[in-house]
Short mmCIF file of C-alpha atoms in Angstrom, two decimals:
data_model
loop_
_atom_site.label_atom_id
_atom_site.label_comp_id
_atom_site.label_asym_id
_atom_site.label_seq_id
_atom_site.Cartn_x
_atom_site.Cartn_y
_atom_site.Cartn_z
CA UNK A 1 -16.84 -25.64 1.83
CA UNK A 2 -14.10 -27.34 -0.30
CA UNK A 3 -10.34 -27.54 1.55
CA UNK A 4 -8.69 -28.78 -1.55
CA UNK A 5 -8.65 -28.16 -5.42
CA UNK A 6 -10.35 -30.91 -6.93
CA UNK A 7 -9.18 -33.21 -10.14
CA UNK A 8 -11.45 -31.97 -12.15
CA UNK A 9 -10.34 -28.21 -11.84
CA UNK A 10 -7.11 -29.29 -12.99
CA UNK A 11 -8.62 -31.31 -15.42
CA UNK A 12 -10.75 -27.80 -16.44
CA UNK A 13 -6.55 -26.12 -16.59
CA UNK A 14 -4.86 -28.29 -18.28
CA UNK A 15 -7.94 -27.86 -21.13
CA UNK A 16 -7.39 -24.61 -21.30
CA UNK A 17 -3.63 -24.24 -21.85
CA UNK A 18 -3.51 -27.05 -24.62
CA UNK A 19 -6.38 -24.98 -26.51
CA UNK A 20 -3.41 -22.32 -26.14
CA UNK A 21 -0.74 -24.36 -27.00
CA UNK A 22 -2.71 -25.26 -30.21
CA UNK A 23 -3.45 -21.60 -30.89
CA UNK A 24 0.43 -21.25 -30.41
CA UNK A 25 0.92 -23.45 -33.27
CA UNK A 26 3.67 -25.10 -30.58
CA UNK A 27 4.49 -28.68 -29.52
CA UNK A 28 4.82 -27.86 -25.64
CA UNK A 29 3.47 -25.92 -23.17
CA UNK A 30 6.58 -25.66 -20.61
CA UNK A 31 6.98 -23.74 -17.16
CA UNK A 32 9.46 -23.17 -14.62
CA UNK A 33 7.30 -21.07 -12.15
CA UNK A 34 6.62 -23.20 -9.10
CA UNK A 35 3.29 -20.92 -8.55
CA UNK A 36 2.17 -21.92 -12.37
CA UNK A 37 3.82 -25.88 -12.11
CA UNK A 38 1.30 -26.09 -8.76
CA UNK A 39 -1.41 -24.66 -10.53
CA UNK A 40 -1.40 -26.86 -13.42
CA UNK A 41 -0.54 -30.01 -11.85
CA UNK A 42 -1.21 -29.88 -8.15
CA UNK A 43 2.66 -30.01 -7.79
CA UNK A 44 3.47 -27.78 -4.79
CA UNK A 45 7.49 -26.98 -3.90
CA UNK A 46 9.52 -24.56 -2.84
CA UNK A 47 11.67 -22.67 -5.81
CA UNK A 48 15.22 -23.32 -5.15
CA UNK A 49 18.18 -23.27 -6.99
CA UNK A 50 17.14 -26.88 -8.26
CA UNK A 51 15.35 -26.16 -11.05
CA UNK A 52 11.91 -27.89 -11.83
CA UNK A 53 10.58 -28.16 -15.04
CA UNK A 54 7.16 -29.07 -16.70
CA UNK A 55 6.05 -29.96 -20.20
CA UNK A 56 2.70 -30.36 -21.59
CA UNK A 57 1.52 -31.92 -24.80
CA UNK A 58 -2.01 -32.51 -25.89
CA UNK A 59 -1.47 -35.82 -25.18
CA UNK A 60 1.04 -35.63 -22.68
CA UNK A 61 2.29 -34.27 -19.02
CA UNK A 62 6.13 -34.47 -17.69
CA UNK A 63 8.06 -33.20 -15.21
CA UNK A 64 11.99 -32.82 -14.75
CA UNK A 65 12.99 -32.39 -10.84
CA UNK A 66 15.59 -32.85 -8.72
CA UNK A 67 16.19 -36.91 -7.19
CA UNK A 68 15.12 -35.01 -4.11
CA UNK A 69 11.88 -34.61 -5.45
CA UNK A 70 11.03 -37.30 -7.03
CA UNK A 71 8.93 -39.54 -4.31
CA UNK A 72 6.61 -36.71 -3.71
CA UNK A 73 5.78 -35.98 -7.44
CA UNK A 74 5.71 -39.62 -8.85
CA UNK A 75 2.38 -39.90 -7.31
CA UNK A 76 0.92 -37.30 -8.99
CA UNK A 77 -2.34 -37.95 -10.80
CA UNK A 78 -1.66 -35.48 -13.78
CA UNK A 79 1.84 -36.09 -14.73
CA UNK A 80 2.77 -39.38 -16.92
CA UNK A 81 6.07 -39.33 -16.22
CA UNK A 82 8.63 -37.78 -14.03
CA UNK A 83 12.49 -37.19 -15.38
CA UNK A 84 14.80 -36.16 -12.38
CA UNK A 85 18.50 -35.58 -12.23
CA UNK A 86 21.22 -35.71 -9.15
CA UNK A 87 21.21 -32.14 -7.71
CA UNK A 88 22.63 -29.00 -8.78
CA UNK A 89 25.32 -28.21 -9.76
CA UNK A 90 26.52 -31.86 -9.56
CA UNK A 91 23.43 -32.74 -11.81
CA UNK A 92 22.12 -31.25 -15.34
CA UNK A 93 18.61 -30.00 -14.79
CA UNK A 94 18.47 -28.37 -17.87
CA UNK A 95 19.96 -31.44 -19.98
CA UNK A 96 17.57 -33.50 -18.31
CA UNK A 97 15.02 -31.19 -19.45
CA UNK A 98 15.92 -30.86 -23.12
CA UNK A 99 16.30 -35.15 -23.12
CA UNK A 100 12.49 -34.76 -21.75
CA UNK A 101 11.60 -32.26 -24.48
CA UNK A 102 12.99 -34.13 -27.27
CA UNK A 103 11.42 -37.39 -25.93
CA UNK A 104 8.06 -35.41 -26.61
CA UNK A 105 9.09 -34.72 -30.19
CA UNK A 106 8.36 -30.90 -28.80
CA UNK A 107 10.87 -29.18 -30.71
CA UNK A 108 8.67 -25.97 -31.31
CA UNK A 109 7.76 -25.07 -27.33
CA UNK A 110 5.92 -21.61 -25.58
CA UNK A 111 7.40 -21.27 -22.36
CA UNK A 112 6.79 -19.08 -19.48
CA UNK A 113 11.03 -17.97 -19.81
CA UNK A 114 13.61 -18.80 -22.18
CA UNK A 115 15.29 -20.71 -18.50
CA UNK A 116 15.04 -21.29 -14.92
CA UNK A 117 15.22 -18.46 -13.19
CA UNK A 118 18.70 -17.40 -11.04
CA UNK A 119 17.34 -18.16 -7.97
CA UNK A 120 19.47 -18.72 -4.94
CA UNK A 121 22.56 -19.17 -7.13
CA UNK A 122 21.34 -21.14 -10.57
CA UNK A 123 23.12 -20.28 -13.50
CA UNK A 124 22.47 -22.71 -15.69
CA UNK A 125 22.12 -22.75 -19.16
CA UNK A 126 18.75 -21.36 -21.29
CA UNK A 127 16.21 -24.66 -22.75
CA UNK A 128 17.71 -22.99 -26.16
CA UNK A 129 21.39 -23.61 -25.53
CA UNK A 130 20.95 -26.85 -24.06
CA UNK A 131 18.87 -27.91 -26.71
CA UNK A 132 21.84 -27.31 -29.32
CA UNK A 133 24.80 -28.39 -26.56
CA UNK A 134 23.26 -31.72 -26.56
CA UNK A 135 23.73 -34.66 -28.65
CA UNK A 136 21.39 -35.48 -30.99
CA UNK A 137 19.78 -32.55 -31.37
CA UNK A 138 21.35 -31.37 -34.49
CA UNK A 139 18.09 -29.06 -35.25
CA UNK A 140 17.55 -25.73 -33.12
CA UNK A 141 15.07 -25.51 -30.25
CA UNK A 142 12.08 -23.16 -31.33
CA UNK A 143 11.31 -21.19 -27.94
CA UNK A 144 8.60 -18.92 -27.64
CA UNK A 145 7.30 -17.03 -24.61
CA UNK A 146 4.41 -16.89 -23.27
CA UNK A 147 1.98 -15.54 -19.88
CA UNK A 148 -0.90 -18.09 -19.83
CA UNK A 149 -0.88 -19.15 -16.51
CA UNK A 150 -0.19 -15.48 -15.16
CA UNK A 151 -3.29 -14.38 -17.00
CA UNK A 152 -5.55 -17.38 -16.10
CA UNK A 153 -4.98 -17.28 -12.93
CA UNK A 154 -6.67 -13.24 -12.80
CA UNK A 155 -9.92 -14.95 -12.44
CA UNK A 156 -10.80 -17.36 -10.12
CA UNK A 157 -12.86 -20.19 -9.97
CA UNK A 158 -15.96 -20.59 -7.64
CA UNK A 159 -13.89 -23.54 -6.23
CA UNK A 160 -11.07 -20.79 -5.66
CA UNK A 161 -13.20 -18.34 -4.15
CA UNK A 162 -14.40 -20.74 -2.08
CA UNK A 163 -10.89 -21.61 -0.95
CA UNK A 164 -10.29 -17.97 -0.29
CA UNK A 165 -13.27 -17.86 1.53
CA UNK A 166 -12.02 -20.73 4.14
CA UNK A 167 -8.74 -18.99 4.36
CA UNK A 168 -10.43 -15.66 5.32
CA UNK A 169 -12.84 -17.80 7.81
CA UNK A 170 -10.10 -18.97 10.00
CA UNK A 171 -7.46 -15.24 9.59
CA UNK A 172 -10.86 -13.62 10.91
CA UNK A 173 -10.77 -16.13 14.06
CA UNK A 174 -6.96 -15.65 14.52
CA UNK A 175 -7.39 -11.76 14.29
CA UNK A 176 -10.18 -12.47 17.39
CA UNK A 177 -6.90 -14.12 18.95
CA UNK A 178 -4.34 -11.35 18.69
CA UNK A 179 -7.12 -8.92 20.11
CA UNK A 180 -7.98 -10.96 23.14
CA UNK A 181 -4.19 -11.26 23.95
CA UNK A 182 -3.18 -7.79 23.78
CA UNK A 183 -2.34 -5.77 26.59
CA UNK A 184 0.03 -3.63 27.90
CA UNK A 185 3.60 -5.57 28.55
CA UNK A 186 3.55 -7.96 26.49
CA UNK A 187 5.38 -8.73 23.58
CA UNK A 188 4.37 -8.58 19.64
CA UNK A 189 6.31 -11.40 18.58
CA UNK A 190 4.68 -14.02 21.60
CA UNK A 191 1.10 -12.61 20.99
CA UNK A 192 1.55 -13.24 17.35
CA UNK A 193 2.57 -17.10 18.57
CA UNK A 194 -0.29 -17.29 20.65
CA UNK A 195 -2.68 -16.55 18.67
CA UNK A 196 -1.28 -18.08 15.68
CA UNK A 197 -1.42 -21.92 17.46
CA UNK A 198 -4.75 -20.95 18.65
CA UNK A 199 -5.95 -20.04 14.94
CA UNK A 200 -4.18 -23.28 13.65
CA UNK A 201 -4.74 -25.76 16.21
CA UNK A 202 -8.99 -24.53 16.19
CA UNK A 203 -8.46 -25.18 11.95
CA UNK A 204 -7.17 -28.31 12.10
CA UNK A 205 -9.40 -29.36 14.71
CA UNK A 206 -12.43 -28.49 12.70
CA UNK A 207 -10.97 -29.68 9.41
CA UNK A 208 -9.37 -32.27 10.45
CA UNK A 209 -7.94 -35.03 7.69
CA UNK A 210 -9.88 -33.04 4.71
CA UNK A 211 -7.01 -30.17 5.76
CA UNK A 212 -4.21 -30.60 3.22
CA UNK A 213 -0.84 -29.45 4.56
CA UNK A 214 1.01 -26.96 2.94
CA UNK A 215 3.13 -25.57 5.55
CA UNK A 216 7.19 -26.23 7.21
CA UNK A 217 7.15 -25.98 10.87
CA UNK A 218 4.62 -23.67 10.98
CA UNK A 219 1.51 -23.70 11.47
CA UNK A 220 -1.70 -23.14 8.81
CA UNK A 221 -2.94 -19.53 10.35
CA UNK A 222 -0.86 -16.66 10.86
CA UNK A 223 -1.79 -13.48 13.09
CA UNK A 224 0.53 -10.57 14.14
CA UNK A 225 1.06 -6.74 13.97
CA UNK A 226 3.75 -4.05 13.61
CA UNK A 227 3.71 -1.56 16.20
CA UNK A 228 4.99 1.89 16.86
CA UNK A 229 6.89 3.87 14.51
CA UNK A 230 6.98 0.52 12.76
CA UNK A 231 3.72 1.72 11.49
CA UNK A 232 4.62 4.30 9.61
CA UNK A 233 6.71 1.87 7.37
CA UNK A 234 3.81 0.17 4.60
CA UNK A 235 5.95 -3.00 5.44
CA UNK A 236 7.42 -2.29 8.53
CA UNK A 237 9.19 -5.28 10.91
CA UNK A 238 7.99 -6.89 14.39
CA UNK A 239 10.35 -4.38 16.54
CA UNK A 240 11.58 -5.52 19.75
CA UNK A 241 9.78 -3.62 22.04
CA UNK A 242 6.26 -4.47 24.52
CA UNK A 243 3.25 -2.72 24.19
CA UNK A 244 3.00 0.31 25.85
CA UNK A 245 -0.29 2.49 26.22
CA UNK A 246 -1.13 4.79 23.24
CA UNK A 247 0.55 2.29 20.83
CA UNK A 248 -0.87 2.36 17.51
CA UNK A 249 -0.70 -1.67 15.97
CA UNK A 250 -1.10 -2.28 12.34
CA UNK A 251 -2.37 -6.01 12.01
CA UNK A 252 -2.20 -8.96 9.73
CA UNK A 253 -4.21 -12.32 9.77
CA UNK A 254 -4.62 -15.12 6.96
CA UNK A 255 -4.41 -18.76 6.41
CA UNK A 256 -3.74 -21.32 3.94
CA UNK A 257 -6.00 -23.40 2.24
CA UNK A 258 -4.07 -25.73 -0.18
CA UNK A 259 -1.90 -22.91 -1.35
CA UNK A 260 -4.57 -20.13 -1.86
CA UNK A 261 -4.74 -17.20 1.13
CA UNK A 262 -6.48 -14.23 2.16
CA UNK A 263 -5.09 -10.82 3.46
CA UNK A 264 -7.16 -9.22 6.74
CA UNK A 265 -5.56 -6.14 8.41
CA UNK A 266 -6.51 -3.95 11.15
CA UNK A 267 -5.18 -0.61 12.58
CA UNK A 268 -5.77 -0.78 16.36
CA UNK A 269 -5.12 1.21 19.25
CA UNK A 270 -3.70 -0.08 22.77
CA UNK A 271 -5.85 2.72 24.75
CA UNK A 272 -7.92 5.73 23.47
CA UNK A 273 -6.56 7.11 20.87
CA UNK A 274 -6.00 10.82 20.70
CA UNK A 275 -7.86 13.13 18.48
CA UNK A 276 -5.16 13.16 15.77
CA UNK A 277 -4.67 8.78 15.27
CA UNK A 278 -8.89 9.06 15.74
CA UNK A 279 -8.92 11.36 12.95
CA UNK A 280 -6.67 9.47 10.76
CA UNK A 281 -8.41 6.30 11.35
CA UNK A 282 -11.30 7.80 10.01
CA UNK A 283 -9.79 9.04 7.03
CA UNK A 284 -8.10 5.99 6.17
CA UNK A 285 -11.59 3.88 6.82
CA UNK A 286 -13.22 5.92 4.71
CA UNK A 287 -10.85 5.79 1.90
CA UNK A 288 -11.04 1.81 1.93
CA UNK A 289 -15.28 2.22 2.43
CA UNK A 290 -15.24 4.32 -0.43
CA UNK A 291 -13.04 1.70 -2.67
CA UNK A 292 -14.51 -1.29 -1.47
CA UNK A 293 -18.26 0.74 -2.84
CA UNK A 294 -16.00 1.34 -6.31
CA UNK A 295 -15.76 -2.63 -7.08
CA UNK A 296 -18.13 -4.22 -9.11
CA UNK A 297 -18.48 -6.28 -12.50
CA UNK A 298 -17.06 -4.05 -15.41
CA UNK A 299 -15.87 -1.48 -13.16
CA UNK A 300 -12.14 0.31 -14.37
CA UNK A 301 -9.59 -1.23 -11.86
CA UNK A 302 -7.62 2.13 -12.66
CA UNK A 303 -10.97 4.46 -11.54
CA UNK A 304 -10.78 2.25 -8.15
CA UNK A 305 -7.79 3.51 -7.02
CA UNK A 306 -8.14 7.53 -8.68
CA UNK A 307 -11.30 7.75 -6.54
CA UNK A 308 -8.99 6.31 -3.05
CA UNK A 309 -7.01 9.27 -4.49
CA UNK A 310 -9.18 12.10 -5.04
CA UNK A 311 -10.90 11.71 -1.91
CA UNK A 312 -7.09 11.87 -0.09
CA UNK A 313 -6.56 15.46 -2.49
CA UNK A 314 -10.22 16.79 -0.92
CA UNK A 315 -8.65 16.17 2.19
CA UNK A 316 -5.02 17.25 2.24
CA UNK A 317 -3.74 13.98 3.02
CA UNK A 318 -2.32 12.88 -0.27
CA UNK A 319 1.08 12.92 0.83
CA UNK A 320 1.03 10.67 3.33
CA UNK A 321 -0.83 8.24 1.10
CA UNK A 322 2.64 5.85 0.08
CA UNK A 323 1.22 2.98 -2.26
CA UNK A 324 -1.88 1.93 -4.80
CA UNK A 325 -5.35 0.62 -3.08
CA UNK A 326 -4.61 -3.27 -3.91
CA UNK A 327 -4.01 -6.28 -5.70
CA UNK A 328 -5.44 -9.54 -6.46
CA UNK A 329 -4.75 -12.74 -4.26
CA UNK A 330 -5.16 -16.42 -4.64
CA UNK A 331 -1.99 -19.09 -4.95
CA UNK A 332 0.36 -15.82 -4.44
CA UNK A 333 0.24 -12.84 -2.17
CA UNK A 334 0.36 -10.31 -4.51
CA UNK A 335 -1.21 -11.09 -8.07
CA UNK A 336 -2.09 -8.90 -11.01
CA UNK A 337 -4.24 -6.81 -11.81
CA UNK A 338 -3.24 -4.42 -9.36
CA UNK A 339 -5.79 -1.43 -8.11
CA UNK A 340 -3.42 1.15 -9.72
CA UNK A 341 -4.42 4.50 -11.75
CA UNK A 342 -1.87 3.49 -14.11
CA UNK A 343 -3.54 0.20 -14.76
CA UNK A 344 -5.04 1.07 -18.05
CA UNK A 345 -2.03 2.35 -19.68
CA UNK A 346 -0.41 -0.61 -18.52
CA UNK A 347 -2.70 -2.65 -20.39
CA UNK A 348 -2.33 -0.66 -23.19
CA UNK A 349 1.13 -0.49 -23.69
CA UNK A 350 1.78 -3.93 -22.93
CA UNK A 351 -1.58 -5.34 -25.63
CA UNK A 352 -2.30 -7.42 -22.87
CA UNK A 353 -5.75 -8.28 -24.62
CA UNK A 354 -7.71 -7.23 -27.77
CA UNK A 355 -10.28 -5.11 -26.22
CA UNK A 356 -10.70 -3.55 -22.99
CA UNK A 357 -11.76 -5.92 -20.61
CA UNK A 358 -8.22 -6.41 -19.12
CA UNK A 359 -8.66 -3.00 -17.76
CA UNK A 360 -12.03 -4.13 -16.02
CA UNK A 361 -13.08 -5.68 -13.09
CA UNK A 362 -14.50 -9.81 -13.84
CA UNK A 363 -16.65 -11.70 -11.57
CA UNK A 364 -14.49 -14.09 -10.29
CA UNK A 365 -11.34 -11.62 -9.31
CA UNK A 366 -10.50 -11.34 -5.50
CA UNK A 367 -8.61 -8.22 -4.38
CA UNK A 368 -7.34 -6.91 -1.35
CA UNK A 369 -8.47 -3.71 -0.54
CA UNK A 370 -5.91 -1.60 1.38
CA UNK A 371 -5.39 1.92 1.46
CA UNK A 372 -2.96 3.52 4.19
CA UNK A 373 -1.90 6.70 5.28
CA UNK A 374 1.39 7.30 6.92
CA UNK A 375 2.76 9.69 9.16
CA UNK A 376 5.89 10.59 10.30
CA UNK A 377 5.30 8.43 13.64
CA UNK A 378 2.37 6.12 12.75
CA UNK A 379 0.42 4.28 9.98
CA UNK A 380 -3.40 3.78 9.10
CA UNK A 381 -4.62 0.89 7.21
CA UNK A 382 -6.89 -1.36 7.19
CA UNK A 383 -7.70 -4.41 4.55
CA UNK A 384 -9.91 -6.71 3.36
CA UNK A 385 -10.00 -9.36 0.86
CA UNK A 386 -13.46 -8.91 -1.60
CA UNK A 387 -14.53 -11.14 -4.37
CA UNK A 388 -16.20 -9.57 -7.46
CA UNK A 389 -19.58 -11.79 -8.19
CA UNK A 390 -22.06 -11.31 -11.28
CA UNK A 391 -23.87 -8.58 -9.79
CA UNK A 392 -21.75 -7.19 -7.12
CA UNK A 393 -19.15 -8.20 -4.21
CA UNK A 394 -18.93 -10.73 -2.04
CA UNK A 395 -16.57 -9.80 1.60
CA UNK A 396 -14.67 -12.55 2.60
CA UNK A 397 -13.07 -11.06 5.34
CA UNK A 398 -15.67 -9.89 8.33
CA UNK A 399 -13.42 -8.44 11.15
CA UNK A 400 -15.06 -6.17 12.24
CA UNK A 401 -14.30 -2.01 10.97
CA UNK A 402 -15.22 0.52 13.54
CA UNK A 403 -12.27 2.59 16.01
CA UNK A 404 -14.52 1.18 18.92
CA UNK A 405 -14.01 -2.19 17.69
CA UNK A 406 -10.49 -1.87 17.86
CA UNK A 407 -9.32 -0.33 20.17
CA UNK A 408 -8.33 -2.80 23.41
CA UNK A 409 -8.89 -0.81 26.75
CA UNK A 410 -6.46 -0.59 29.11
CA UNK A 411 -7.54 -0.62 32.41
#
């Protein structure tokens, strides 16, 4: 099972974007997005407001980073060269990035935005106007913009399912943890620590050097669980509170394997539940059984999600039903498509291909499959990360389903 993306898969990338750069009639290929600068070059950071920004020619890969940056990028198989200026604001990112540019002779460029995005305070100027504030440059900057990355990243690689499929190997282990070390008294936040070293240090025992480290201070697997009313909230906070008996816990387990992760969540019960949360469970198990049986090669993403819905109309429950039935997953959390009944208009209106198959389910797509109900008091959900294959699905995520399986007696 691979741990890492190999050099050929970016090799197999960086193909693919210079056919579209060519198609583009444009010089450059350029991004900002740290998610599509990793993807293409392997180059992970974390999006600040030091903007990073890279180029590619057909002949040709540079980057523009901050002097912070520079020792971990310069060893960088795909990149030729690496531009970097002070910091920001003392620095010029975006000068630094036009001097790049022009060194290229890319003066006609499609770029994923027009500038860096405003994040955590950046305000610098657009590629455009510091193309024409700098000197030199007499002739205007030809900016395009463009999605590529976005939209190759929909399907996946068997090398990125199979990355997945680690991730989702070692969340379903960590989920086993924050079961076994539930009980009434203690605390949500300390269970979710326990079982999230236990998860990590069993990975990177197993793995050992083939791991590659993508992670700040903590570690590679994460388990925990909202409790309570929390529950009722789709993204509801770790409250500070101990488990009590009756509690209803809504879970979440995953893990990352060089930047790609899976999504596994539970609804559990701290004792028997009554006959209302068994009821619920059931419904809300049901609606994900019934979605999960919906995926498949050329299936509608849109009818995916209107048959989660019709089912929760046959049984009076729509209106506790609070969000769509999923999403893809991969380098981000949440990627398009999204398991939405509004999915095909979407495509339509935004002409986001020239026939329908952006409407339609690929082999190669990995979604999380998640629909919830909510009460006023308590939430239902449980979800699992599926891979669409050539002739069917393949489940990633194995914890197991069933209200027997999880619910944690108390004695």
């Amino acid at each position: 099972m691979p741990t890492a993306v190999p050099q050929s898969e970016f090799a197999d990338r960086l193909d693919d974007v210079r056919d579209r750069i060519g198609d583009a009639d444009a010089d450059a290929g350029v991004w900002f997005s740290a998610t599509s600068i990793e993807y293409l070059s392997g180059f992970a950071h974390i999006q600040t407001e030091r903007p990073v920004v890279l180029a590619v020619t057909q002949d040709r890969i540079e980057i523009t980073v901050p002097r912070l940056e520079v020792e971990r990028v310069e060893s960088n198989p795909q990149i030729d060269a690496v531009h970097h200026y002070r910091d920001y604001p003392g620095g010029d990112p975006i000068g630094v990035a036009v001097e790049m540019l022009a060194g290229l002779d890319a003066g006609s460029i499609a770029a994923d935005a027009e500038g860096a995005p405003g994040v955590m305070g950046f305000e610098g100027a657009t590629l455009a106007e510091g193309w024409t504030a700098a000197a030199g440059t007499a002739d205007e900057l030809s900016v395009s913009t463009q999605s590529w990355v976005d939209r190759m990243r929909w399907r996946k690689s068997q090398t990125e399912v199979d990355l997945v499929r680690e991730s989702a190997r070692w969340a379903n282990l960590a989920h086993r943890y924050l079961a076994d070390y539930t009980e009434v008294g203690t605390h949500p936040a300390t269970v979710s620590q326990r079982a999230s070293m236990d998860g990590s240090r069993a990975m990177l025992d197993a793995l050992g050097s083939e791991y590659v480290p993508r992670t700040r201070g903590t570690g590679p697997v994460h388990a925990g669980y909202i409790t309570g009313e929390q529950t009722a909230l789709p993204h509801g906070h770790t409250a500070n509170r101990r488990l009590e008996p009756g509690d209803v816990m809504v879970t979440g387990a995953s893990a990352n394997v060089d930047g790609y992760h899976s999504e596994l969540e539970r609804t559990m019960f701290l004792g028997e539940p009554d006959d209302e949360q068994r009821q619920y469970f059931e419904l809300a198990t049901e609606a994900q059984r019934l979605a999960i049986d919906a995926l498949g090669p050329g299936a509608e993403i849109a009818y995916v999600d209107e048959v989660v819905e019709d089912y929760f109309e046959e049984q009076g429950v729509s209106d506790l039903a609070r969000h769509h039935v999923g999403h893809n997953i991969g380098l981000g959390g949440h990627e398009p498509p999204y398991i939405d009944r509004g999915w095909t208009a979407h495509c339509e209106h935004e002409a986001t291909a020239s026939d329908a198959a952006d409407a339609t389910m690929e082999p190669g797509m990995i979604w999380t499959i998640e629909p919830g109900l909510y009460t006023d008091s308590e939430g239902y959900r449980h979800s699992d990360t599926v891979a669409i294959t050539e002739d069917g699905i393949d489940r990633l995520t194995t914890f197991p389903r069933s209200i027997e399986e999880n619910t944690i007696r108390v004695e």
